[in-house]
PDB file of C-alpha atoms and ligand atoms in Angstrom:
ATOM      1  CA  MET A   1     184.348  93.295 123.624  1.00 35.00           C
ATOM      2  CA  GLY A   2     184.901  89.612 123.100  1.00 34.00           C
ATOM      3  CA  SER A   3     181.512  88.387 121.966  1.00 37.00           C
ATOM      4  CA  CYS A   4     181.126  91.241 119.583  1.00 35.00           C
ATOM      5  CA  SER A   5     184.349  90.603 117.877  1.00 35.00           C
ATOM      6  CA  SER A   6     183.219  86.972 117.395  1.00 33.00           C
ATOM      7  CA  CYS A   7     180.143  88.453 115.690  1.00 36.00           C
ATOM      8  CA  ASN A   8     182.365  90.502 113.544  1.00 37.00           C
ATOM      9  CA  SER A   9     184.108  87.252 112.426  1.00 34.00           C
ATOM     10  CA  GLY A  10     180.822  86.045 111.019  1.00 34.00           C
ATOM     11  CA  ASN A  11     179.216  84.018 113.803  1.00 34.00           C
ATOM     12  CA  SER A  12     176.401  86.493 114.280  1.00 36.00           C
ATOM     13  CA  PRO A  13     172.904  85.383 113.343  1.00 33.00           C
ATOM     14  CA  GLU A  14     171.351  87.328 110.632  1.00 36.00           C
ATOM     15  CA  GLY A  15     174.417  89.416 110.266  1.00 37.00           C
ATOM     16  CA  GLY A  16     173.357  91.734 113.032  1.00 37.00           C
ATOM     17  CA  GLY A  17     172.275  89.758 116.184  1.00 37.00           C
ATOM     18  CA  CYS A  18     175.226  90.637 118.314  1.00 40.00           C
ATOM     19  CA  SER A  19     174.676  89.049 121.625  1.00 47.00           C
ATOM     20  CA  MET A  20     176.538  91.303 124.004  1.00 52.00           C
ATOM     21  CA  ALA A  21     175.329  90.124 127.307  1.00 45.00           C
ATOM     22  CA  GLY A  22     178.185  88.445 129.326  1.00 43.00           C
ATOM     23  CA  GLY A  23     180.094  87.224 126.276  1.00 41.00           C
ATOM     24  CA  GLN A  24     177.544  84.459 125.617  1.00 42.00           C
ATOM     25  CA  PRO A  25     177.434  83.134 122.167  1.00 40.00           C
ATOM     26  CA  PRO A  26     174.488  84.579 120.185  1.00 43.00           C
ATOM     27  CA  LYS A  27     171.231  82.784 120.910  1.00 49.00           C
ATOM     28  CA  ALA A  28     169.645  83.578 117.593  1.00 50.00           C
ATOM     29  CA  PRO A  29     166.149  84.322 118.760  1.00 54.00           C
ATOM     30  CA  SER A  30     163.732  84.540 115.854  1.00 64.00           C
ATOM     31  CA  ALA A  31     163.231  88.031 114.449  1.00 68.00           C
ATOM     32  CA  SER A  32     159.565  88.137 115.400  1.00 80.00           C
ATOM     33  CA  LEU A  33     160.351  87.171 119.033  1.00 79.00           C
ATOM     34  CA  GLU A  34     163.070  89.854 119.112  1.00 81.00           C
ATOM     35  CA  ASP A  35     160.687  92.389 117.681  1.00 85.00           C
ATOM     36  CA  GLU A  36     157.880  91.374 120.281  1.00 87.00           C
ATOM     37  CA  LYS A  37     160.481  91.854 123.172  1.00 87.00           C
ATOM     38  CA  LEU A  38     161.488  95.227 121.845  1.00 90.00           C
ATOM     39  CA  LYS A  39     157.919  96.388 121.340  1.00 92.00           C
ATOM     40  CA  LYS A  40     157.019  95.233 124.883  1.00 92.00           C
ATOM     41  CA  ASN A  41     160.106  97.136 126.336  1.00 93.00           C
ATOM     42  CA  LEU A  42     159.349 100.338 124.498  1.00 95.00           C
ATOM     43  CA  GLN A  43     155.682 100.254 125.434  1.00 96.00           C
ATOM     44  CA  ARG A  44     156.752 100.756 128.995  1.00 97.00           C
ATOM     45  CA  ILE A  45     158.586 104.012 128.189  1.00 98.00           C
ATOM     46  CA  ALA A  46     156.329 106.978 127.873  1.00 98.00           C
ATOM     47  CA  HIS A  47     158.696 109.370 126.120  1.00 98.00           C
ATOM     48  CA  LYS A  48     161.674 108.776 123.925  1.00 98.00           C
ATOM     49  CA  ILE A  49     164.011 111.708 123.254  1.00 98.00           C
ATOM     50  CA  LEU A  50     166.909 111.593 120.841  1.00 97.00           C
ATOM     51  CA  VAL A  51     169.920 113.978 121.451  1.00 97.00           C
ATOM     52  CA  LEU A  52     171.529 114.740 118.017  1.00 96.00           C
ATOM     53  CA  SER A  53     174.120 116.864 116.508  1.00 94.00           C
ATOM     54  CA  GLY A  54     175.677 117.179 113.194  1.00 90.00           C
ATOM     55  CA  LYS A  55     178.992 118.024 114.701  1.00 89.00           C
ATOM     56  CA  GLY A  56     181.275 116.514 117.402  1.00 91.00           C
ATOM     57  CA  GLY A  57     182.543 118.521 120.380  1.00 91.00           C
ATOM     58  CA  VAL A  58     179.516 120.783 120.685  1.00 94.00           C
ATOM     59  CA  GLY A  59     178.556 119.382 124.066  1.00 95.00           C
ATOM     60  CA  LYS A  60     175.922 116.940 122.874  1.00 95.00           C
ATOM     61  CA  SER A  61     176.710 114.261 125.546  1.00 96.00           C
ATOM     62  CA  THR A  62     177.020 116.936 128.216  1.00 96.00           C
ATOM     63  CA  VAL A  63     173.575 118.209 127.171  1.00 97.00           C
ATOM     64  CA  ALA A  64     172.068 114.692 127.065  1.00 97.00           C
ATOM     65  CA  VAL A  65     173.415 113.845 130.619  1.00 97.00           C
ATOM     66  CA  ASN A  66     172.274 117.199 132.107  1.00 97.00           C
ATOM     67  CA  LEU A  67     168.796 117.032 130.495  1.00 97.00           C
ATOM     68  CA  ALA A  68     168.340 113.484 131.772  1.00 97.00           C
ATOM     69  CA  ILE A  69     169.485 114.392 135.314  1.00 96.00           C
ATOM     70  CA  ALA A  70     167.243 117.603 135.247  1.00 96.00           C
ATOM     71  CA  LEU A  71     164.248 115.284 134.377  1.00 97.00           C
ATOM     72  CA  SER A  72     165.265 112.958 137.048  1.00 96.00           C
ATOM     73  CA  LEU A  73     165.453 115.789 139.649  1.00 95.00           C
ATOM     74  CA  GLU A  74     161.825 116.749 138.637  1.00 95.00           C
ATOM     75  CA  GLY A  75     160.893 113.197 140.006  1.00 96.00           C
ATOM     76  CA  LYS A  76     160.617 111.555 136.659  1.00 98.00           C
ATOM     77  CA  ARG A  77     161.748 107.953 136.072  1.00 98.00           C
ATOM     78  CA  VAL A  78     164.571 108.378 133.520  1.00 98.00           C
ATOM     79  CA  GLY A  79     166.830 106.129 131.419  1.00 98.00           C
ATOM     80  CA  LEU A  80     169.908 107.286 129.625  1.00 98.00           C
ATOM     81  CA  LEU A  81     171.142 105.302 126.662  1.00 97.00           C
ATOM     82  CA  ASP A  82     174.464 106.011 125.031  1.00 95.00           C
ATOM     83  CA  VAL A  83     174.774 104.602 121.478  1.00 92.00           C
ATOM     84  CA  ASP A  84     177.935 106.342 120.527  1.00 86.00           C
ATOM     85  CA  PHE A  85     179.969 103.352 119.288  1.00 78.00           C
ATOM     86  CA  HIS A  86     183.119 105.265 118.527  1.00 77.00           C
ATOM     87  CA  GLY A  87     183.384 107.500 121.615  1.00 79.00           C
ATOM     88  CA  PRO A  88     180.916 106.538 124.342  1.00 84.00           C
ATOM     89  CA  SER A  89     181.423 109.291 126.913  1.00 89.00           C
ATOM     90  CA  ILE A  90     178.396 108.750 129.201  1.00 94.00           C
ATOM     91  CA  PRO A  91     180.388 106.367 131.601  1.00 93.00           C
ATOM     92  CA  THR A  92     183.061 109.044 132.002  1.00 92.00           C
ATOM     93  CA  LEU A  93     180.558 111.921 132.407  1.00 94.00           C
ATOM     94  CA  LEU A  94     178.848 109.859 135.266  1.00 95.00           C
ATOM     95  CA  HIS A  95     182.014 108.347 136.809  1.00 94.00           C
ATOM     96  CA  LEU A  96     180.884 104.842 135.896  1.00 95.00           C
ATOM     97  CA  GLU A  97     183.929 103.825 134.061  1.00 90.00           C
ATOM     98  CA  GLY A  98     184.666 100.049 134.350  1.00 88.00           C
ATOM     99  CA  ARG A  99     181.120  99.235 135.402  1.00 92.00           C
ATOM    100  CA  ARG A 100     179.659  96.118 133.845  1.00 92.00           C
ATOM    101  CA  PRO A 101     175.847  95.659 133.563  1.00 94.00           C
ATOM    102  CA  GLU A 102     174.573  92.568 135.429  1.00 94.00           C
ATOM    103  CA  VAL A 103     173.219  89.889 133.170  1.00 94.00           C
ATOM    104  CA  THR A 104     169.957  88.224 134.339  1.00 94.00           C
ATOM    105  CA  ASP A 105     169.159  84.549 134.168  1.00 93.00           C
ATOM    106  CA  HIS A 106     167.087  85.242 130.966  1.00 88.00           C
ATOM    107  CA  GLY A 107     170.165  86.752 129.305  1.00 89.00           C
ATOM    108  CA  THR A 108     168.902  90.280 129.523  1.00 93.00           C
ATOM    109  CA  MET A 109     170.989  93.095 131.002  1.00 95.00           C
ATOM    110  CA  LEU A 110     170.220  95.401 133.858  1.00 97.00           C
ATOM    111  CA  PRO A 111     171.073  99.096 133.401  1.00 97.00           C
ATOM    112  CA  ILE A 112     173.228 100.669 135.883  1.00 97.00           C
ATOM    113  CA  ALA A 113     171.288 102.624 138.438  1.00 96.00           C
ATOM    114  CA  ILE A 114     172.885 105.974 139.709  1.00 95.00           C
ATOM    115  CA  GLU A 115     172.049 107.965 142.867  1.00 89.00           C
ATOM    116  CA  GLY A 116     168.586 109.326 142.359  1.00 89.00           C
ATOM    117  CA  GLY A 117     167.422 106.280 140.477  1.00 93.00           C
ATOM    118  CA  MET A 118     168.332 107.270 136.872  1.00 97.00           C
ATOM    119  CA  LYS A 119     169.110 104.068 134.875  1.00 98.00           C
ATOM    120  CA  VAL A 120     172.132 104.287 132.551  1.00 98.00           C
ATOM    121  CA  MET A 121     173.206 101.994 129.653  1.00 96.00           C
ATOM    122  CA  SER A 122     176.250 102.582 127.425  1.00 93.00           C
ATOM    123  CA  LEU A 123     178.174 100.678 124.821  1.00 86.00           C
ATOM    124  CA  GLY A 124     181.137 101.877 126.930  1.00 86.00           C
ATOM    125  CA  PHE A 125     180.225  99.433 129.630  1.00 90.00           C
ATOM    126  CA  LEU A 126     180.562  96.617 127.149  1.00 84.00           C
ATOM    127  CA  LEU A 127     184.039  97.564 125.950  1.00 77.00           C
ATOM    128  CA  ASN A 128     187.046  95.872 127.454  1.00 74.00           C
ATOM    129  CA  ARG A 129     188.909  99.227 127.710  1.00 70.00           C
ATOM    130  CA  PRO A 130     187.572 102.664 127.378  1.00 62.00           C
ATOM    131  CA  GLU A 131     190.170 103.411 124.545  1.00 63.00           C
ATOM    132  CA  ASP A 132     189.046 100.418 122.594  1.00 66.00           C
ATOM    133  CA  ALA A 133     188.048 101.677 119.188  1.00 57.00           C
ATOM    134  CA  VAL A 134     185.133  99.981 117.904  1.00 67.00           C
ATOM    135  CA  ILE A 135     184.999  99.395 114.193  1.00 69.00           C
ATOM    136  CA  TRP A 136     181.571  98.072 113.468  1.00 72.00           C
ATOM    137  CA  ARG A 137     179.757  97.673 110.294  1.00 75.00           C
ATOM    138  CA  GLY A 138     176.230  98.932 109.772  1.00 79.00           C
ATOM    139  CA  PRO A 139     174.411  95.577 110.330  1.00 81.00           C
ATOM    140  CA  LEU A 140     176.286  94.963 113.619  1.00 81.00           C
ATOM    141  CA  LYS A 141     175.478  98.393 114.866  1.00 83.00           C
ATOM    142  CA  ILE A 142     171.831  97.794 114.071  1.00 87.00           C
ATOM    143  CA  GLY A 143     171.826  94.450 116.067  1.00 86.00           C
ATOM    144  CA  ALA A 144     173.595  96.095 118.975  1.00 87.00           C
ATOM    145  CA  ILE A 145     171.176  98.998 119.149  1.00 90.00           C
ATOM    146  CA  LYS A 146     168.235  96.580 118.948  1.00 91.00           C
ATOM    147  CA  GLN A 147     169.698  94.725 121.962  1.00 90.00           C
ATOM    148  CA  LEU A 148     170.259  97.892 123.952  1.00 92.00           C
ATOM    149  CA  LEU A 149     166.673  98.729 123.433  1.00 94.00           C
ATOM    150  CA  GLY A 150     165.033  95.260 123.671  1.00 93.00           C
ATOM    151  CA  ASP A 151     167.469  93.267 125.846  1.00 93.00           C
ATOM    152  CA  VAL A 152     168.041  95.776 128.630  1.00 96.00           C
ATOM    153  CA  GLU A 153     165.551  95.712 131.550  1.00 96.00           C
ATOM    154  CA  TRP A 154     164.465  99.305 131.408  1.00 97.00           C
ATOM    155  CA  GLY A 155     161.255  98.833 133.235  1.00 97.00           C
ATOM    156  CA  ASP A 156     158.729 101.534 133.470  1.00 98.00           C
ATOM    157  CA  LEU A 157     160.132 104.900 132.542  1.00 98.00           C
ATOM    158  CA  ASP A 158     158.783 108.350 131.929  1.00 98.00           C
ATOM    159  CA  TYR A 159     161.718 109.364 129.672  1.00 98.00           C
ATOM    160  CA  LEU A 160     164.388 107.512 127.770  1.00 98.00           C
ATOM    161  CA  VAL A 161     167.101 109.999 126.597  1.00 98.00           C
ATOM    162  CA  ILE A 162     169.246 108.606 123.869  1.00 97.00           C
ATOM    163  CA  ASP A 163     172.724 110.068 123.152  1.00 96.00           C
ATOM    164  CA  PHE A 164     174.004 109.523 119.575  1.00 93.00           C
ATOM    165  CA  PRO A 165     177.365 109.965 117.832  1.00 90.00           C
ATOM    166  CA  PRO A 166     177.640 113.030 115.830  1.00 92.00           C
ATOM    167  CA  GLY A 167     176.262 113.050 112.335  1.00 89.00           C
ATOM    168  CA  THR A 168     173.458 111.386 110.539  1.00 87.00           C
ATOM    169  CA  GLY A 169     174.672 107.793 110.352  1.00 86.00           C
ATOM    170  CA  ASP A 170     173.464 104.253 111.118  1.00 88.00           C
ATOM    171  CA  GLU A 171     172.673 104.946 114.660  1.00 89.00           C
ATOM    172  CA  PRO A 172     169.939 107.655 114.482  1.00 91.00           C
ATOM    173  CA  LEU A 173     168.680 105.920 111.425  1.00 91.00           C
ATOM    174  CA  THR A 174     168.265 102.668 113.170  1.00 91.00           C
ATOM    175  CA  VAL A 175     166.562 104.216 116.242  1.00 92.00           C
ATOM    176  CA  ALA A 176     164.216 106.156 113.904  1.00 91.00           C
ATOM    177  CA  ASN A 177     163.240 102.968 112.390  1.00 91.00           C
ATOM    178  CA  LEU A 178     162.882 100.955 115.639  1.00 92.00           C
ATOM    179  CA  ILE A 179     161.155 103.752 117.536  1.00 94.00           C
ATOM    180  CA  PRO A 180     158.755 105.408 115.050  1.00 92.00           C
ATOM    181  CA  GLU A 181     156.742 106.698 118.005  1.00 93.00           C
ATOM    182  CA  ALA A 182     159.753 108.701 119.430  1.00 96.00           C
ATOM    183  CA  ASP A 183     158.762 112.108 120.776  1.00 97.00           C
ATOM    184  CA  GLY A 184     161.388 113.773 118.799  1.00 97.00           C
ATOM    185  CA  ALA A 185     164.885 115.148 118.752  1.00 97.00           C
ATOM    186  CA  VAL A 186     166.798 117.769 120.709  1.00 98.00           C
ATOM    187  CA  VAL A 187     169.430 119.090 118.311  1.00 97.00           C
ATOM    188  CA  VAL A 188     172.613 120.575 119.923  1.00 97.00           C
ATOM    189  CA  THR A 189     174.809 123.157 118.205  1.00 96.00           C
ATOM    190  CA  THR A 190     177.323 125.910 119.169  1.00 94.00           C
ATOM    191  CA  PRO A 191     176.628 129.467 117.914  1.00 93.00           C
ATOM    192  CA  GLN A 192     179.328 129.495 115.183  1.00 90.00           C
ATOM    193  CA  ASP A 193     178.559 129.073 111.577  1.00 88.00           C
ATOM    194  CA  VAL A 194     180.912 126.072 111.282  1.00 88.00           C
ATOM    195  CA  SER A 195     178.616 124.261 113.701  1.00 88.00           C
ATOM    196  CA  THR A 196     175.179 125.495 112.672  1.00 90.00           C
ATOM    197  CA  ILE A 197     175.805 124.628 109.050  1.00 90.00           C
ATOM    198  CA  ASP A 198     176.617 121.006 109.911  1.00 89.00           C
ATOM    199  CA  VAL A 199     173.829 120.834 112.629  1.00 91.00           C
ATOM    200  CA  SER A 200     171.129 122.127 110.223  1.00 92.00           C
ATOM    201  CA  LYS A 201     171.758 118.849 108.415  1.00 94.00           C
ATOM    202  CA  SER A 202     170.573 117.046 111.535  1.00 95.00           C
ATOM    203  CA  VAL A 203     167.285 118.973 111.290  1.00 96.00           C
ATOM    204  CA  THR A 204     166.975 117.986 107.618  1.00 95.00           C
ATOM    205  CA  PHE A 205     167.635 114.365 108.500  1.00 95.00           C
ATOM    206  CA  CYS A 206     164.895 114.364 111.077  1.00 95.00           C
ATOM    207  CA  ARG A 207     162.418 115.919 108.661  1.00 94.00           C
ATOM    208  CA  GLN A 208     163.166 113.159 106.014  1.00 93.00           C
ATOM    209  CA  LEU A 209     162.591 110.428 108.679  1.00 93.00           C
ATOM    210  CA  ASN A 210     159.510 112.127 110.209  1.00 93.00           C
ATOM    211  CA  ILE A 211     161.253 112.671 113.513  1.00 95.00           C
ATOM    212  CA  PRO A 212     159.775 115.727 115.086  1.00 96.00           C
ATOM    213  CA  VAL A 213     162.360 118.238 116.161  1.00 97.00           C
ATOM    214  CA  LEU A 214     161.538 119.238 119.656  1.00 98.00           C
ATOM    215  CA  GLY A 215     164.069 122.100 119.401  1.00 97.00           C
ATOM    216  CA  VAL A 216     167.642 123.415 119.120  1.00 97.00           C
ATOM    217  CA  VAL A 217     169.938 123.990 122.017  1.00 98.00           C
ATOM    218  CA  GLU A 218     172.604 126.615 121.585  1.00 97.00           C
ATOM    219  CA  ASN A 219     175.512 125.330 123.796  1.00 96.00           C
ATOM    220  CA  MET A 220     178.704 127.252 124.563  1.00 95.00           C
ATOM    221  CA  SER A 221     176.753 130.440 124.048  1.00 94.00           C
ATOM    222  CA  GLY A 222     178.756 133.260 125.823  1.00 91.00           C
ATOM    223  CA  LEU A 223     181.088 132.641 128.689  1.00 89.00           C
ATOM    224  CA  VAL A 224     180.246 132.764 132.369  1.00 82.00           C
ATOM    225  CA  CYS A 225     182.959 134.934 133.887  1.00 83.00           C
ATOM    226  CA  PRO A 226     184.495 133.057 136.786  1.00 79.00           C
ATOM    227  CA  HIS A 227     184.975 136.292 138.791  1.00 84.00           C
ATOM    228  CA  CYS A 228     181.754 138.051 138.413  1.00 84.00           C
ATOM    229  CA  SER A 229     179.477 135.181 137.054  1.00 79.00           C
ATOM    230  CA  GLN A 230     178.178 137.567 134.281  1.00 81.00           C
ATOM    231  CA  VAL A 231     177.738 135.984 130.823  1.00 81.00           C
ATOM    232  CA  ILE A 232     180.425 137.505 128.404  1.00 84.00           C
ATOM    233  CA  ASP A 233     179.627 137.321 124.698  1.00 83.00           C
ATOM    234  CA  LEU A 234     183.109 135.660 123.970  1.00 77.00           C
ATOM    235  CA  PHE A 235     182.795 134.315 120.409  1.00 72.00           C
ATOM    236  CA  LYS A 236     179.288 134.797 119.214  1.00 79.00           C
ATOM    237  CA  GLN A 237     175.774 134.352 120.514  1.00 86.00           C
ATOM    238  CA  GLY A 238     172.519 133.645 118.755  1.00 91.00           C
ATOM    239  CA  GLY A 239     173.721 131.387 115.906  1.00 92.00           C
ATOM    240  CA  GLY A 240     171.723 128.447 117.164  1.00 94.00           C
ATOM    241  CA  GLU A 241     168.584 130.580 117.603  1.00 95.00           C
ATOM    242  CA  GLU A 242     168.972 131.982 113.989  1.00 95.00           C
ATOM    243  CA  MET A 243     169.439 128.490 112.562  1.00 95.00           C
ATOM    244  CA  ALA A 244     166.311 127.334 114.464  1.00 96.00           C
ATOM    245  CA  LYS A 245     164.301 130.288 112.917  1.00 96.00           C
ATOM    246  CA  ARG A 246     165.810 129.671 109.513  1.00 96.00           C
ATOM    247  CA  MET A 247     164.886 125.880 109.658  1.00 95.00           C
ATOM    248  CA  ASN A 248     161.525 126.674 111.237  1.00 96.00           C
ATOM    249  CA  VAL A 249     161.941 124.605 114.237  1.00 97.00           C
ATOM    250  CA  PRO A 250     161.543 125.533 117.976  1.00 97.00           C
ATOM    251  CA  PHE A 251     164.432 127.094 119.834  1.00 98.00           C
ATOM    252  CA  LEU A 252     164.907 125.623 123.346  1.00 98.00           C
ATOM    253  CA  GLY A 253     167.511 127.905 124.748  1.00 97.00           C
ATOM    254  CA  ARG A 254     171.179 128.889 125.247  1.00 96.00           C
ATOM    255  CA  ILE A 255     173.628 127.292 127.710  1.00 96.00           C
ATOM    256  CA  PRO A 256     176.744 129.469 128.344  1.00 94.00           C
ATOM    257  CA  LEU A 257     180.327 128.177 128.475  1.00 92.00           C
ATOM    258  CA  ASP A 258     180.988 127.559 132.095  1.00 92.00           C
ATOM    259  CA  PRO A 259     184.440 126.311 133.268  1.00 91.00           C
ATOM    260  CA  GLN A 260     182.560 124.423 135.996  1.00 93.00           C
ATOM    261  CA  ILE A 261     180.936 122.305 133.370  1.00 95.00           C
ATOM    262  CA  VAL A 262     184.361 121.037 132.069  1.00 94.00           C
ATOM    263  CA  GLU A 263     185.502 120.453 135.733  1.00 94.00           C
ATOM    264  CA  SER A 264     182.375 118.516 136.765  1.00 94.00           C
ATOM    265  CA  SER A 265     182.395 116.510 133.450  1.00 93.00           C
ATOM    266  CA  ASP A 266     185.966 115.495 133.889  1.00 93.00           C
ATOM    267  CA  ALA A 267     185.190 114.508 137.555  1.00 93.00           C
ATOM    268  CA  GLY A 268     182.180 112.514 136.498  1.00 91.00           C
ATOM    269  CA  GLU A 269     179.812 114.714 138.530  1.00 92.00           C
ATOM    270  CA  PRO A 270     176.716 115.740 136.710  1.00 90.00           C
ATOM    271  CA  PHE A 271     176.934 119.594 136.594  1.00 94.00           C
ATOM    272  CA  ILE A 272     173.230 120.392 137.166  1.00 93.00           C
ATOM    273  CA  PHE A 273     173.151 118.173 140.254  1.00 91.00           C
ATOM    274  CA  HIS A 274     176.274 119.782 141.859  1.00 91.00           C
ATOM    275  CA  HIS A 275     175.938 123.378 140.767  1.00 93.00           C
ATOM    276  CA  LYS A 276     172.234 123.960 140.941  1.00 92.00           C
ATOM    277  CA  ASN A 277     172.473 127.809 141.561  1.00 92.00           C
ATOM    278  CA  THR A 278     174.369 128.703 138.393  1.00 92.00           C
ATOM    279  CA  GLU A 279     173.204 130.408 135.160  1.00 91.00           C
ATOM    280  CA  ALA A 280     173.988 127.297 133.139  1.00 94.00           C
ATOM    281  CA  ALA A 281     171.943 125.019 135.491  1.00 95.00           C
ATOM    282  CA  GLU A 282     169.045 127.561 135.209  1.00 95.00           C
ATOM    283  CA  ALA A 283     169.476 127.285 131.396  1.00 96.00           C
ATOM    284  CA  PHE A 284     169.112 123.451 131.545  1.00 96.00           C
ATOM    285  CA  ARG A 285     166.028 123.741 133.573  1.00 96.00           C
ATOM    286  CA  ARG A 286     164.475 126.191 131.067  1.00 96.00           C
ATOM    287  CA  ILE A 287     165.251 123.768 128.239  1.00 97.00           C
ATOM    288  CA  VAL A 288     163.830 120.818 130.104  1.00 97.00           C
ATOM    289  CA  ALA A 289     160.396 122.631 130.763  1.00 97.00           C
ATOM    290  CA  PRO A 290     159.021 121.886 127.354  1.00 97.00           C
ATOM    291  CA  LEU A 291     160.092 118.252 127.646  1.00 97.00           C
ATOM    292  CA  LEU A 292     158.300 118.063 130.886  1.00 97.00           C
ATOM    293  CA  ALA A 293     155.204 119.368 129.184  1.00 96.00           C
ATOM    294  CA  LEU A 294     155.153 116.638 126.428  1.00 95.00           C
ATOM    295  CA  PRO A 295     151.701 115.122 126.280  1.00 93.00           C
TER     296      PRO A 295
HETATM  297  P1  LIG B 301     180.068 116.063 122.098  1.00 67.28           P
HETATM  298  O1  LIG B 301     179.135 114.985 122.742  1.00 67.28           O
HETATM  299  O2  LIG B 301     179.336 116.936 121.331  1.00 67.28           O
HETATM  300  O3  LIG B 301     181.212 115.483 121.392  1.00 67.28           O
HETATM  301  P2  LIG B 301     180.869 116.718 124.915  1.00 67.28           P
HETATM  302  O4  LIG B 301     179.648 116.637 125.578  1.00 67.28           O
HETATM  303  O5  LIG B 301     181.720 115.406 125.052  1.00 67.28           O
HETATM  304  O6  LIG B 301     180.628 116.926 123.243  1.00 67.28           O
HETATM  305  O7  LIG B 301     181.642 117.950 125.358  1.00 67.28           O
HETATM  306  C1  LIG B 301     182.952 118.315 124.743  1.00 67.28           C
HETATM  307  C2  LIG B 301     183.671 119.060 125.817  1.00 67.28           C
HETATM  308  O8  LIG B 301     183.140 120.374 126.010  1.00 67.28           O
HETATM  309  C3  LIG B 301     183.643 118.380 127.240  1.00 67.28           C
HETATM  310  O9  LIG B 301     184.984 118.629 127.873  1.00 67.28           O
HETATM  311  C4  LIG B 301     182.683 119.149 128.013  1.00 67.28           C
HETATM  312  O10 LIG B 301     182.935 119.227 129.453  1.00 67.28           O
HETATM  313  C5  LIG B 301     182.791 120.581 127.398  1.00 67.28           C
HETATM  314  N1  LIG B 301     181.477 121.307 127.432  1.00 67.28           N
HETATM  315  C6  LIG B 301     180.287 121.037 126.834  1.00 67.28           C
HETATM  316  N2  LIG B 301     179.358 121.949 127.121  1.00 67.28           N
HETATM  317  C7  LIG B 301     180.048 122.957 127.809  1.00 67.28           C
HETATM  318  C8  LIG B 301     179.741 124.226 128.326  1.00 67.28           C
HETATM  319  N3  LIG B 301     178.398 124.714 128.166  1.00 67.28           N
HETATM  320  N4  LIG B 301     180.607 124.867 129.012  1.00 67.28           N
HETATM  321  C9  LIG B 301     181.817 124.507 129.162  1.00 67.28           C
HETATM  322  N5  LIG B 301     182.248 123.306 128.683  1.00 67.28           N
HETATM  323  C10 LIG B 301     181.369 122.579 127.990  1.00 67.28           C
END
């Protein structure tokens, strides 16, 4: 990412104004102008939903993509923003690798619209190669997130779903500061203790930042048998639900392990769109119902 490495070498205004659009040198808009642009953009988005997890590999990005698509299938105008600086996987999950957002005459970026109209923006679109490791310091990340929210032409949206890297680092902290009016967080875990212990830290993090917890999703809960389609209790079930109870936050539901999720993710075909009549797709729809009912 040429322009961002130039920011890294100290050319960035205010230490964090990384101008990512089209490799242009940073324009250094005043902080108040930037804030005004950001505010205007966010005002046009009715609901902002954060998808968090304290642990990697629990299926957070898969859940984020499928929730976003499920909302879009309900006729909602949806944006999906991937702010995972170290492993942006949304381009792969939606088969958008190598795509570049168009840069407008005003230096803003157009999100990539996929079939059905959902708008997608990912740091992955701005990396030169998908395997590029991005080593960014906190202030740069903050500047980049500000641009992904304020310099992207999201337009009028019913929902913006934001996928974060695992943990409770700069990224969710920045978004919590930039979007204090966010509806809240969907927290993803797997049923095992190794995951629920880490993920409960995400709940604590939300509490400390006054981000409402919309609920916990227990992913990889049981296995859908490829032969009979029954759900088998493979490892353990109920750990996420117990954690939600213990932490006194809503439980949104369980999504079983389904080999077709891996296949469709690897093929870049959103599972819920291509496998509508499965137990896992039904589980995603149940989880989306309270999000659709947000005031
Ligand atoms: P994270 O964002 O938490 O790191 P990912 O969404 O990238 O996790 O998912 C990690 C892997 O697990 C991917 O290969 C994905 O296809 C797979 N996966 C996620 N959820 C399920 C599920 N319910 N059933 C089967 N595989 C899943």
